[in-house]
PDB file of C-alpha atoms (C1' of nucleotides) in Angstrom:
ATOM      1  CA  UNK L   4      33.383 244.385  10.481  1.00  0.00           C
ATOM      2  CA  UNK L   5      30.083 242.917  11.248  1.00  0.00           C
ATOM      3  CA  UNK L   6      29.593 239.915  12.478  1.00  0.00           C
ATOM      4  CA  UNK L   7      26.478 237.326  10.801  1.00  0.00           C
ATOM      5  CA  UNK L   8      24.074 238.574  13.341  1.00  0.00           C
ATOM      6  CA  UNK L   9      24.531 242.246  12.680  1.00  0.00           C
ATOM      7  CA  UNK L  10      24.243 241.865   8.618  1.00  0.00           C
ATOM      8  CA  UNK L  11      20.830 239.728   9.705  1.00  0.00           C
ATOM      9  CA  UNK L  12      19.665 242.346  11.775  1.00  0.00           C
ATOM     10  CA  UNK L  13      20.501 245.480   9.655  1.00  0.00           C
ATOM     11  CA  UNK L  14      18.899 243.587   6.553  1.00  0.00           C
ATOM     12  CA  UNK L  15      15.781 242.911   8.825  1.00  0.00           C
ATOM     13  CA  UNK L  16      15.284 246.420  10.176  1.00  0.00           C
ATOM     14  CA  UNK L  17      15.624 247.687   6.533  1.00  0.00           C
ATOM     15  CA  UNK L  18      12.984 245.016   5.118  1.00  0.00           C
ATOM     16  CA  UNK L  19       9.564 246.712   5.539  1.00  0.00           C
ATOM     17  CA  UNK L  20       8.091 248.931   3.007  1.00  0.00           C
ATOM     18  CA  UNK L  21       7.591 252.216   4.746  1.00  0.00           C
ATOM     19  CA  UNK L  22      11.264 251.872   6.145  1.00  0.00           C
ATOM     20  CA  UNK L  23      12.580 251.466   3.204  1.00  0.00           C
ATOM     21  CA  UNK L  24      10.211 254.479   1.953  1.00  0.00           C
ATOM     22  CA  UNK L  25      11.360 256.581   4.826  1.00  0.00           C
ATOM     23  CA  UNK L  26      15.342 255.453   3.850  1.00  0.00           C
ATOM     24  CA  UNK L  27      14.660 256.461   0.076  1.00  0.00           C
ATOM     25  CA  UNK L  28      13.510 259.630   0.968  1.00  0.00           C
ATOM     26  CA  UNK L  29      16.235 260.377   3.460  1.00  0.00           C
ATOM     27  CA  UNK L  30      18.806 259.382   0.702  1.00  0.00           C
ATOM     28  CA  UNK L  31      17.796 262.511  -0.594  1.00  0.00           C
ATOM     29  CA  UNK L  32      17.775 264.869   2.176  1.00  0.00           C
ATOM     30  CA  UNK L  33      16.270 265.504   5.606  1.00  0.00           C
ATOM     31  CA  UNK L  34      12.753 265.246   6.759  1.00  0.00           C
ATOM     32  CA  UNK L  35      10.322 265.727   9.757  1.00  0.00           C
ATOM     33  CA  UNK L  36       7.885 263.490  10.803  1.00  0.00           C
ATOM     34  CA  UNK L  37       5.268 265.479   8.765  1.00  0.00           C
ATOM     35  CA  UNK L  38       7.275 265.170   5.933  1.00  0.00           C
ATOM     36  CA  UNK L  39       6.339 261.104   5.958  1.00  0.00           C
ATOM     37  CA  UNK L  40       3.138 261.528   6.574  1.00  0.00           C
ATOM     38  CA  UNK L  41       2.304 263.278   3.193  1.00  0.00           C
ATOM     39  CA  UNK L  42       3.614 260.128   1.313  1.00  0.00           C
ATOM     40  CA  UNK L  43       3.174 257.130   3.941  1.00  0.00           C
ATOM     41  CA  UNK L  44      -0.199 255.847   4.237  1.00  0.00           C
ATOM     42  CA  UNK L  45       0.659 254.838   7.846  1.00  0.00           C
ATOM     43  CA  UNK L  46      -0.452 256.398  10.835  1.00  0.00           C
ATOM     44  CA  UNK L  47       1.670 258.932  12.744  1.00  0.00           C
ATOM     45  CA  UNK L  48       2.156 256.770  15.805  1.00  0.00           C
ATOM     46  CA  UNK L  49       3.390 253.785  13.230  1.00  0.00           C
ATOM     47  CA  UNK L  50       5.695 256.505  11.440  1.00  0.00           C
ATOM     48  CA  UNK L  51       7.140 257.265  14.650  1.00  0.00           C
ATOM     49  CA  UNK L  52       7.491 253.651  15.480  1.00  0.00           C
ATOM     50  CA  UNK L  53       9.531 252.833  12.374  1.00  0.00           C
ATOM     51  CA  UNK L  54      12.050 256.160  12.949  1.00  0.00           C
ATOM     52  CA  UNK L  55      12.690 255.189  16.680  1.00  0.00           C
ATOM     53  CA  UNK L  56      13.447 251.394  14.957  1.00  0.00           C
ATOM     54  CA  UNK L  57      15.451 252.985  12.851  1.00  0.00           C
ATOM     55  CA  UNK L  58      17.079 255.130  14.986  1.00  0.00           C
ATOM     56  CA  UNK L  59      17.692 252.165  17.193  1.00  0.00           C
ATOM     57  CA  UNK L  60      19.852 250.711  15.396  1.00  0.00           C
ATOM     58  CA  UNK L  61      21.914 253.446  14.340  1.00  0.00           C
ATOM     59  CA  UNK L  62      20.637 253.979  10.972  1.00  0.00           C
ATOM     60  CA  UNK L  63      19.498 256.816  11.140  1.00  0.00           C
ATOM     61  CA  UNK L  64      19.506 260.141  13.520  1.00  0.00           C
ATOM     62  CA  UNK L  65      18.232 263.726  14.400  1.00  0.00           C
ATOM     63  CA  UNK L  66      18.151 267.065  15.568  1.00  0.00           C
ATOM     64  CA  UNK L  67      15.492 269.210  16.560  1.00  0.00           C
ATOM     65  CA  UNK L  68      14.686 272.589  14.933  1.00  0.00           C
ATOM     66  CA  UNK L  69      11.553 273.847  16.969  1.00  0.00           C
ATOM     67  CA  UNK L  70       9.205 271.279  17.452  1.00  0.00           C
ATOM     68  CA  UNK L  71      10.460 269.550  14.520  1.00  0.00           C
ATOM     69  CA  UNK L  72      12.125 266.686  14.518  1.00  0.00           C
ATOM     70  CA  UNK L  73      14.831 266.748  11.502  1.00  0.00           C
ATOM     71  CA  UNK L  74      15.813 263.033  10.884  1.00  0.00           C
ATOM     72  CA  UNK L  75      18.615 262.340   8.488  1.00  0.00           C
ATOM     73  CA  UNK L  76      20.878 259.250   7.631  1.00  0.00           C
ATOM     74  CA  UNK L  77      23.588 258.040   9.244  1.00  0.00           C
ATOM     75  CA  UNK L  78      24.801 254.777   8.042  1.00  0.00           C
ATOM     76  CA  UNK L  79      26.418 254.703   5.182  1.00  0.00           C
ATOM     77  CA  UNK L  80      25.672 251.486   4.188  1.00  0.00           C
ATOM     78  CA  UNK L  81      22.044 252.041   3.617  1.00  0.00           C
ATOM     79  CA  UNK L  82      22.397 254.269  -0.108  1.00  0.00           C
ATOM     80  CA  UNK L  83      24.149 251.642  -1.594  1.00  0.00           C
ATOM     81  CA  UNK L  84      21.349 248.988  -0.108  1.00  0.00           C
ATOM     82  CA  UNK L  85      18.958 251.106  -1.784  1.00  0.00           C
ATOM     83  CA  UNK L  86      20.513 251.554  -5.103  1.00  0.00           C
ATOM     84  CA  UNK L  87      21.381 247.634  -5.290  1.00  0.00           C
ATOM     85  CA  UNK L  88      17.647 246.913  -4.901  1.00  0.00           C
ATOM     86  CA  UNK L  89      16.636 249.685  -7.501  1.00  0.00           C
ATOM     87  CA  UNK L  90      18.585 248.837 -10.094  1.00  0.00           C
ATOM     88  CA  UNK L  91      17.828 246.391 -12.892  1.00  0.00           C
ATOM     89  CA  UNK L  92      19.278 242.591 -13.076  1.00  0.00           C
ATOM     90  CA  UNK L  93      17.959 241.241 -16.793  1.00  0.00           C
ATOM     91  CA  UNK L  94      19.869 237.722 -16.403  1.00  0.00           C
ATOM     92  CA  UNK L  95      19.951 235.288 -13.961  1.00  0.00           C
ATOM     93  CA  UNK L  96      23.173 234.130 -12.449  1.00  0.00           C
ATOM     94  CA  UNK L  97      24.620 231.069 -14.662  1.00  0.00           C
ATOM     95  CA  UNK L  98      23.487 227.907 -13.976  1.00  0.00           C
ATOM     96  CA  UNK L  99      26.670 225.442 -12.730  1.00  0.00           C
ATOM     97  CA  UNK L 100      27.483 223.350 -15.746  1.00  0.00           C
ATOM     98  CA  UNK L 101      26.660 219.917 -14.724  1.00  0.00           C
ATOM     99  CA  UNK L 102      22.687 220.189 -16.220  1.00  0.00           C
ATOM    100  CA  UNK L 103      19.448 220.965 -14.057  1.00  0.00           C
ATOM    101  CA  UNK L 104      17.988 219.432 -17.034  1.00  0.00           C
ATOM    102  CA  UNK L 105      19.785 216.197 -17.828  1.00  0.00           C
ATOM    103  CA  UNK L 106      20.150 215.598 -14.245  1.00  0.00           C
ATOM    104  CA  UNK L 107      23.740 213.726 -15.307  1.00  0.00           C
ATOM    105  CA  UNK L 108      26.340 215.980 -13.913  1.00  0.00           C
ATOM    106  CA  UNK L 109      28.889 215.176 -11.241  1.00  0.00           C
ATOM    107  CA  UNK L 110      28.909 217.238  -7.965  1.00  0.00           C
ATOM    108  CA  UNK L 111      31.499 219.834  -8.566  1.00  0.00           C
ATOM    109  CA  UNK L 112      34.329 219.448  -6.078  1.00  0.00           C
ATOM    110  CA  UNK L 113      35.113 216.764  -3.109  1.00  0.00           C
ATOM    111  CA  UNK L 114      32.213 215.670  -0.761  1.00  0.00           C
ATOM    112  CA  UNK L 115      32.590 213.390   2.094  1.00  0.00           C
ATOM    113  CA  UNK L 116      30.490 211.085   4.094  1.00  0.00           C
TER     114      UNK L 116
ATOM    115  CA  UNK P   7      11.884 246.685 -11.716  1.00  0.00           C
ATOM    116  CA  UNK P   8      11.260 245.520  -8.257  1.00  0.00           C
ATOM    117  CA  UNK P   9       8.131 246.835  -6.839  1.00  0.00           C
ATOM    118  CA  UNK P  10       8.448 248.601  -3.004  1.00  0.00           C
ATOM    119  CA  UNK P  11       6.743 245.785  -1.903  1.00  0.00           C
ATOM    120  CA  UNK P  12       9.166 243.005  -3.816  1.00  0.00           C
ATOM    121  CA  UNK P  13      11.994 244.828  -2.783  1.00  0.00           C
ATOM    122  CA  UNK P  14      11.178 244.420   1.103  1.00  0.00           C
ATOM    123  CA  UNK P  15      10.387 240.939   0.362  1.00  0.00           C
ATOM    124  CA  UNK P  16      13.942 240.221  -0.437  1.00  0.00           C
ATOM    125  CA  UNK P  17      15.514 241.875   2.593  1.00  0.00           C
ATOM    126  CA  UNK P  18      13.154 239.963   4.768  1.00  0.00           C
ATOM    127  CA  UNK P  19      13.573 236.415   3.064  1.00  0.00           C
ATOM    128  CA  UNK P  20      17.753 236.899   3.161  1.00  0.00           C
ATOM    129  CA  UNK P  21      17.928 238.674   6.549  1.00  0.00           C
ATOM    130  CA  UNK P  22      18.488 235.868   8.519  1.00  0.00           C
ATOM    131  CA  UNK P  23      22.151 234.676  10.030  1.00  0.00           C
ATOM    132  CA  UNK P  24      21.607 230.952   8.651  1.00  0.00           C
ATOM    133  CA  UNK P  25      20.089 232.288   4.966  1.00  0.00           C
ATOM    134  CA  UNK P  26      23.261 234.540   4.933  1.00  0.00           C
ATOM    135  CA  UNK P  27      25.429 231.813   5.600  1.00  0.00           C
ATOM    136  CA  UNK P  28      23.316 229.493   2.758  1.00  0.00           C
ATOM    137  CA  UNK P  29      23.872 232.836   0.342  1.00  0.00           C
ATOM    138  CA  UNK P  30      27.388 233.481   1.168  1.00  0.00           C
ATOM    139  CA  UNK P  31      28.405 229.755   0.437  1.00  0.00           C
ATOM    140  CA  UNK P  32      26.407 229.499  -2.835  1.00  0.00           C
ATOM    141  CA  UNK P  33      28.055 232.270  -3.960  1.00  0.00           C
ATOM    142  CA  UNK P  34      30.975 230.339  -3.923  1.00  0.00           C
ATOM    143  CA  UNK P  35      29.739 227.328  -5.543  1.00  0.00           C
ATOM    144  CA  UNK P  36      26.842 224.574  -5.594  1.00  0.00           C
ATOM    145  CA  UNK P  37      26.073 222.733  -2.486  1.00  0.00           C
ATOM    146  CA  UNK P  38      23.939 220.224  -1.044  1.00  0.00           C
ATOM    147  CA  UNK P  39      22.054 219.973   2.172  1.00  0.00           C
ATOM    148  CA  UNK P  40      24.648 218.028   3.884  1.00  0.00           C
ATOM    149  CA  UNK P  41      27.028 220.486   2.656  1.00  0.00           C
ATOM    150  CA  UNK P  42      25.179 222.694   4.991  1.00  0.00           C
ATOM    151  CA  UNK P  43      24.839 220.676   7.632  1.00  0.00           C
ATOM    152  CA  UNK P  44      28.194 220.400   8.048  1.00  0.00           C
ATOM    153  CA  UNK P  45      28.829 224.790   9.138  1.00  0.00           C
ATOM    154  CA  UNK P  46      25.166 225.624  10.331  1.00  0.00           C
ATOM    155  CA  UNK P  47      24.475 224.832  13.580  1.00  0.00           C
ATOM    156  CA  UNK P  48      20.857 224.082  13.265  1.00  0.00           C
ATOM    157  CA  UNK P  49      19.024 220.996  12.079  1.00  0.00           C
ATOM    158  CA  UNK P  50      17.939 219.068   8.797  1.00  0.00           C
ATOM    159  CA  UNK P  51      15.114 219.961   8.869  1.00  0.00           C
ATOM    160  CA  UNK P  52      15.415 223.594   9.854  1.00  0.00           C
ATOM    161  CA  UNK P  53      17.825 223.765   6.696  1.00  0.00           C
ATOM    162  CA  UNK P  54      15.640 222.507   4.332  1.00  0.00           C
ATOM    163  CA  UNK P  55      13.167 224.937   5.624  1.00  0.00           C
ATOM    164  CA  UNK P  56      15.514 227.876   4.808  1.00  0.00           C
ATOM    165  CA  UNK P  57      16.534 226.372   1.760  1.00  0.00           C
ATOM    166  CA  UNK P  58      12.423 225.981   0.691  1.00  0.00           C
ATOM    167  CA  UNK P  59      12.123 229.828   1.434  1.00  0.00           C
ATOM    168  CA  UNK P  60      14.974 230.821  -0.720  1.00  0.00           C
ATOM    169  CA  UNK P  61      13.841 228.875  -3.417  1.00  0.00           C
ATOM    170  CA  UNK P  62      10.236 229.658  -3.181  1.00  0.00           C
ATOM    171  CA  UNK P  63      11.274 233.402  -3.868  1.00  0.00           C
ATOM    172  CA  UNK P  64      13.397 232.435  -6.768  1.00  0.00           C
ATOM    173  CA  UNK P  65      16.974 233.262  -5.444  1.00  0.00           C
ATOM    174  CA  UNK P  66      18.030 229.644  -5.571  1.00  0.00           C
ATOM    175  CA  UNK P  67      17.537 226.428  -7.256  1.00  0.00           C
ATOM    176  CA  UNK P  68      18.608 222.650  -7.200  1.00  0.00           C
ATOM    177  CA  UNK P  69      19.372 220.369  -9.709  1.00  0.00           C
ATOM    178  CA  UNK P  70      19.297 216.602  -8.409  1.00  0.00           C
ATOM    179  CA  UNK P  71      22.120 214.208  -8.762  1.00  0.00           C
ATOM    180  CA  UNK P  72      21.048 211.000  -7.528  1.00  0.00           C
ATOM    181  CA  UNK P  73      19.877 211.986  -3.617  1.00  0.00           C
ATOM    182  CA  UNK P  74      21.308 215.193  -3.553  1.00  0.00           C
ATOM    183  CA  UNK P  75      20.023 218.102  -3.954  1.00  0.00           C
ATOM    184  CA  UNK P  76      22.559 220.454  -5.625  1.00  0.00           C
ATOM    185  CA  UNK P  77      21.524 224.185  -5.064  1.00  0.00           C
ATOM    186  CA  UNK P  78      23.060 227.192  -6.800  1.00  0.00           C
ATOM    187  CA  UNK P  79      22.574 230.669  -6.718  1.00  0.00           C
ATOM    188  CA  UNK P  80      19.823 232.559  -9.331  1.00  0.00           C
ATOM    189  CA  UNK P  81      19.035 235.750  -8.374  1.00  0.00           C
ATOM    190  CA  UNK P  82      22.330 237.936  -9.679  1.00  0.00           C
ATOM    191  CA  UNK P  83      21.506 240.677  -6.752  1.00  0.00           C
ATOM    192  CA  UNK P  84      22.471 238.622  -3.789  1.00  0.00           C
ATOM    193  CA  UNK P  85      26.439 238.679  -4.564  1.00  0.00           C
ATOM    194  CA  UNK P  86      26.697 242.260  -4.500  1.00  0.00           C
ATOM    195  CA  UNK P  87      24.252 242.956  -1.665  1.00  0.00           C
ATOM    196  CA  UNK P  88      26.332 240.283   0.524  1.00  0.00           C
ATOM    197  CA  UNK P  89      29.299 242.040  -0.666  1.00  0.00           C
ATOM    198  CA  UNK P  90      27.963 245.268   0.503  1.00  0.00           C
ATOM    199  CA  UNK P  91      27.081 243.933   3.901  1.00  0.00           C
ATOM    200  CA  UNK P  92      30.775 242.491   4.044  1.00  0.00           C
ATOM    201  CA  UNK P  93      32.769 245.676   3.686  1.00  0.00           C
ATOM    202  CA  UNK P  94      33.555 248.243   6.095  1.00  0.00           C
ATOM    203  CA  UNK P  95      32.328 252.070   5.878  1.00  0.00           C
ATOM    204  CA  UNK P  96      34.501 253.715   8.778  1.00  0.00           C
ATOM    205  CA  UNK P  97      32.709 257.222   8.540  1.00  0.00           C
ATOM    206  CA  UNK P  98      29.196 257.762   9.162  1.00  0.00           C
ATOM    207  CA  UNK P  99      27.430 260.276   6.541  1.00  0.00           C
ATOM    208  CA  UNK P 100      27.706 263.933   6.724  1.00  0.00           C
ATOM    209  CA  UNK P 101      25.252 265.367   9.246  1.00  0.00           C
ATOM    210  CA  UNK P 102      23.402 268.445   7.836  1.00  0.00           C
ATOM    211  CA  UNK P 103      24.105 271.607   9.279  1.00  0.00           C
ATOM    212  CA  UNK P 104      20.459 273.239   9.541  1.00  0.00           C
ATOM    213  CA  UNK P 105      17.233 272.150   9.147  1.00  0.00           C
ATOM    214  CA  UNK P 106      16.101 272.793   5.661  1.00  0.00           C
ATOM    215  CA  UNK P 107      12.958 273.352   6.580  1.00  0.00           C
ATOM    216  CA  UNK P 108      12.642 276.303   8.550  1.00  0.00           C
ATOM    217  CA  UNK P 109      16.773 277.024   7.623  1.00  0.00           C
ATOM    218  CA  UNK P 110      17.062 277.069  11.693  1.00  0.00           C
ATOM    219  CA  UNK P 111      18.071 274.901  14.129  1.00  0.00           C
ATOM    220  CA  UNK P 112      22.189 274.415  13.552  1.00  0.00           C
ATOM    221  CA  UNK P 113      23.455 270.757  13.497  1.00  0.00           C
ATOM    222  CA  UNK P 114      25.944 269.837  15.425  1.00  0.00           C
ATOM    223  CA  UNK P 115      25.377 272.161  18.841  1.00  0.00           C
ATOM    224  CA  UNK P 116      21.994 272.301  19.801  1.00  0.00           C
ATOM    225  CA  UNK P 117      20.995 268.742  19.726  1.00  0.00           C
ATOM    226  CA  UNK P 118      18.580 267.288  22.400  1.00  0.00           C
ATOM    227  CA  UNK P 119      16.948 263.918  23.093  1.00  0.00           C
TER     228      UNK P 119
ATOM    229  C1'  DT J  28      13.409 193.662  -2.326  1.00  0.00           C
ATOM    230  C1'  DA J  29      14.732 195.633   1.927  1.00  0.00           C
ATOM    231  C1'  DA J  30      17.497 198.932   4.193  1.00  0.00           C
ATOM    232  C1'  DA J  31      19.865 203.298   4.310  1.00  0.00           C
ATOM    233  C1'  DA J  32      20.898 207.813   2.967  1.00  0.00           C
ATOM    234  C1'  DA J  33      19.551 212.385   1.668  1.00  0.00           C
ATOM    235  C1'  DT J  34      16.266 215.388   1.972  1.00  0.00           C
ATOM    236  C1'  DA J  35      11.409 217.288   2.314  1.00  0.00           C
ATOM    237  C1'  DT J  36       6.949 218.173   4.475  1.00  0.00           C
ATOM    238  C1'  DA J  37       3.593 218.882   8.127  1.00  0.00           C
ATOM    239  C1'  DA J  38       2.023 220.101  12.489  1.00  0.00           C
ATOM    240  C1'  DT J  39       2.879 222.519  16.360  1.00  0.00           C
ATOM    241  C1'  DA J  40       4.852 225.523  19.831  1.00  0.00           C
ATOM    242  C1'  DA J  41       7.572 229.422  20.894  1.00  0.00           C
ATOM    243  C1'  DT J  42       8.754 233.900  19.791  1.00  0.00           C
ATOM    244  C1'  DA J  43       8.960 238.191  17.289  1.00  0.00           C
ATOM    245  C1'  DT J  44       6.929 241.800  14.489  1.00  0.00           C
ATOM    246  C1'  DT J  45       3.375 244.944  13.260  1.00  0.00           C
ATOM    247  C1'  DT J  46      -0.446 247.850  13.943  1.00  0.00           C
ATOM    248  C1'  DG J  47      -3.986 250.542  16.336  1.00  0.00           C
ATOM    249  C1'  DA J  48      -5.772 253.127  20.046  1.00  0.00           C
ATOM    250  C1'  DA J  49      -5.060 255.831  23.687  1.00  0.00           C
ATOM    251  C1'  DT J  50      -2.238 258.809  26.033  1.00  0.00           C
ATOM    252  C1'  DG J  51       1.905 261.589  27.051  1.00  0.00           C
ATOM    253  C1'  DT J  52       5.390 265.432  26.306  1.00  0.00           C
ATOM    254  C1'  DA J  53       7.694 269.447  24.673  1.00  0.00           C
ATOM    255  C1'  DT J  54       7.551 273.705  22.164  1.00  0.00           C
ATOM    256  C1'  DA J  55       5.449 277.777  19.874  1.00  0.00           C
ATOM    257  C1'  DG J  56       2.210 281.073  19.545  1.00  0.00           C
ATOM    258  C1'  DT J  57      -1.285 284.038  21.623  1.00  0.00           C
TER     259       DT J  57
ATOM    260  C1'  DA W  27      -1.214 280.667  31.241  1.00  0.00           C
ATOM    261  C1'  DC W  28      -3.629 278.404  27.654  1.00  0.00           C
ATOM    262  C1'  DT W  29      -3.996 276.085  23.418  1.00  0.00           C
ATOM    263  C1'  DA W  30      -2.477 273.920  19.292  1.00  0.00           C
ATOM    264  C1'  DT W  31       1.089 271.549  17.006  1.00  0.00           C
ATOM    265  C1'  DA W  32       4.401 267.952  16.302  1.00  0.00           C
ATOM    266  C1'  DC W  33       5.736 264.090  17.710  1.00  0.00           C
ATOM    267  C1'  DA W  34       6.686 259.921  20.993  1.00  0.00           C
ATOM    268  C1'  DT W  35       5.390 256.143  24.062  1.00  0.00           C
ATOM    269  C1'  DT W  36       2.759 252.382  25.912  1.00  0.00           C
ATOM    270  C1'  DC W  37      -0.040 248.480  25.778  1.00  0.00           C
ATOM    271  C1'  DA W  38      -2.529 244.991  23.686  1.00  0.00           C
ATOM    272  C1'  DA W  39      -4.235 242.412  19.782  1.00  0.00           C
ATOM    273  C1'  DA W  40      -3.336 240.436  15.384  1.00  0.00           C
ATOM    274  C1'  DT W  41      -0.197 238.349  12.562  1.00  0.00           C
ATOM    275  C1'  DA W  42       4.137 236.413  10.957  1.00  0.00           C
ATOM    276  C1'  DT W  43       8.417 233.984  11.656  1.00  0.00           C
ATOM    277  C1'  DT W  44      11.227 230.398  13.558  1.00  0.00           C
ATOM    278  C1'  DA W  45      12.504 226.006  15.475  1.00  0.00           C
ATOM    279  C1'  DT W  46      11.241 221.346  16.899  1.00  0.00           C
ATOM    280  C1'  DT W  47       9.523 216.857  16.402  1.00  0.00           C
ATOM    281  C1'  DA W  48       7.732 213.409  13.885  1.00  0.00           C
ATOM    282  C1'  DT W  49       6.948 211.448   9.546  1.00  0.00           C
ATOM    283  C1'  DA W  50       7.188 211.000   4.526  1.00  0.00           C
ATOM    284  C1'  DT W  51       9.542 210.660  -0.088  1.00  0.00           C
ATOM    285  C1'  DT W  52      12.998 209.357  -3.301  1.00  0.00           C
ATOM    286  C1'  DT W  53      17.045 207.109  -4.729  1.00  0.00           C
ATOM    287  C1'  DT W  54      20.878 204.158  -4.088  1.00  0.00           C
ATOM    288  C1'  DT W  55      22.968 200.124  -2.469  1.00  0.00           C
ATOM    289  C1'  DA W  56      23.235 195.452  -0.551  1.00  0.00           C
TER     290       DA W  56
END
DNA sequence: TAAAAATATAATAATATTTGAATGTATAGT
DNA sequence: ACTATACATTCAAATATTATTATATTTTTA
């Protein structure tokens, strides 16, 4: 289970557009560094910077292969992240009944003080 | 369809222990500030603060009711990605056994650092 | 009408993140 | 052994985020 701080900090290592680039792509299979660098208009020093952030925290790993360095994805989490933020949400959540507009509804439930 | 850049943007604006806290307890019902107050550990102030950034992105809003400020959850994604944060994934994915680049390099054996 | 309650806003200070530039390291090929 | 390739690391500057303090706004109540 993790605790508050972990689900912050795994939400904020994922929130930057060439990680979550570099996550998409490893959904789908393994890549090198050169491999992000046809499709990342970053520098290779900054792509490097985002895997070893990555690979901080556990999200993702590698091997080497030559002077390749294969990264792939290890928590499992991170698909289903990805897939949640692709996907398509046409309606808003319902609004709770006592009226933004009327501004006459009772607070649902007990408050103190 | 959230663009790269609007999907980072809502990792970064929830990724943060008290916003997760905010999110988790709106997805149980409405609440006001001093709701809040009352389980966060951080000011007024700072609350309002968080609440202003979730709002200004469009994943919550307030009706009033007299002083209070009743805030409820819009944006449908946030139930399901606090959900996914919430359960547990006890096995790490599959690591690939070569490299598929140059079909070398054998996974798990000849890793280095 | 004055006071208080509930909450917001603004300014600032502290801290963290991001990028760029330069440099470093390991491996493969010759 | 030398060179090129593939990548990482370090440091500093620019920028963004966060928390704090003080103050303001709105509504209710006395």
């Amino acid at each position: 289970m993790r605790s508050l701080g972990q689900r912050a900090e795994l939400l904020r290592v994922i929130a930057h557009p060439a990680r979550i680039r570099i996550l998409e792509e490893l959904t789908k299979g393994v890549k090198c560094v050169s491999d992000f660098e046809e499709f990342l208009e970053i520098s290779q020093p900054n792509i490097s910077q985002h895997l070893s952030l990555l690979r901080n925290h556990g999200i993702i790993d590698y091997y080497m292969d030559g002077r390749l360095r294969c990264y792939f994805l290890v928590d499992p989490v991170i698909p289903n992240i990805l897939e949640l933020l692709e996907k398509d949400y046409p309606e808003s959540l319902p609004a709770p009944a006592c009226c933004p507009v009327t501004k006459k509804g009772k607070y649902p439930g007990d408050r103190r003080r």
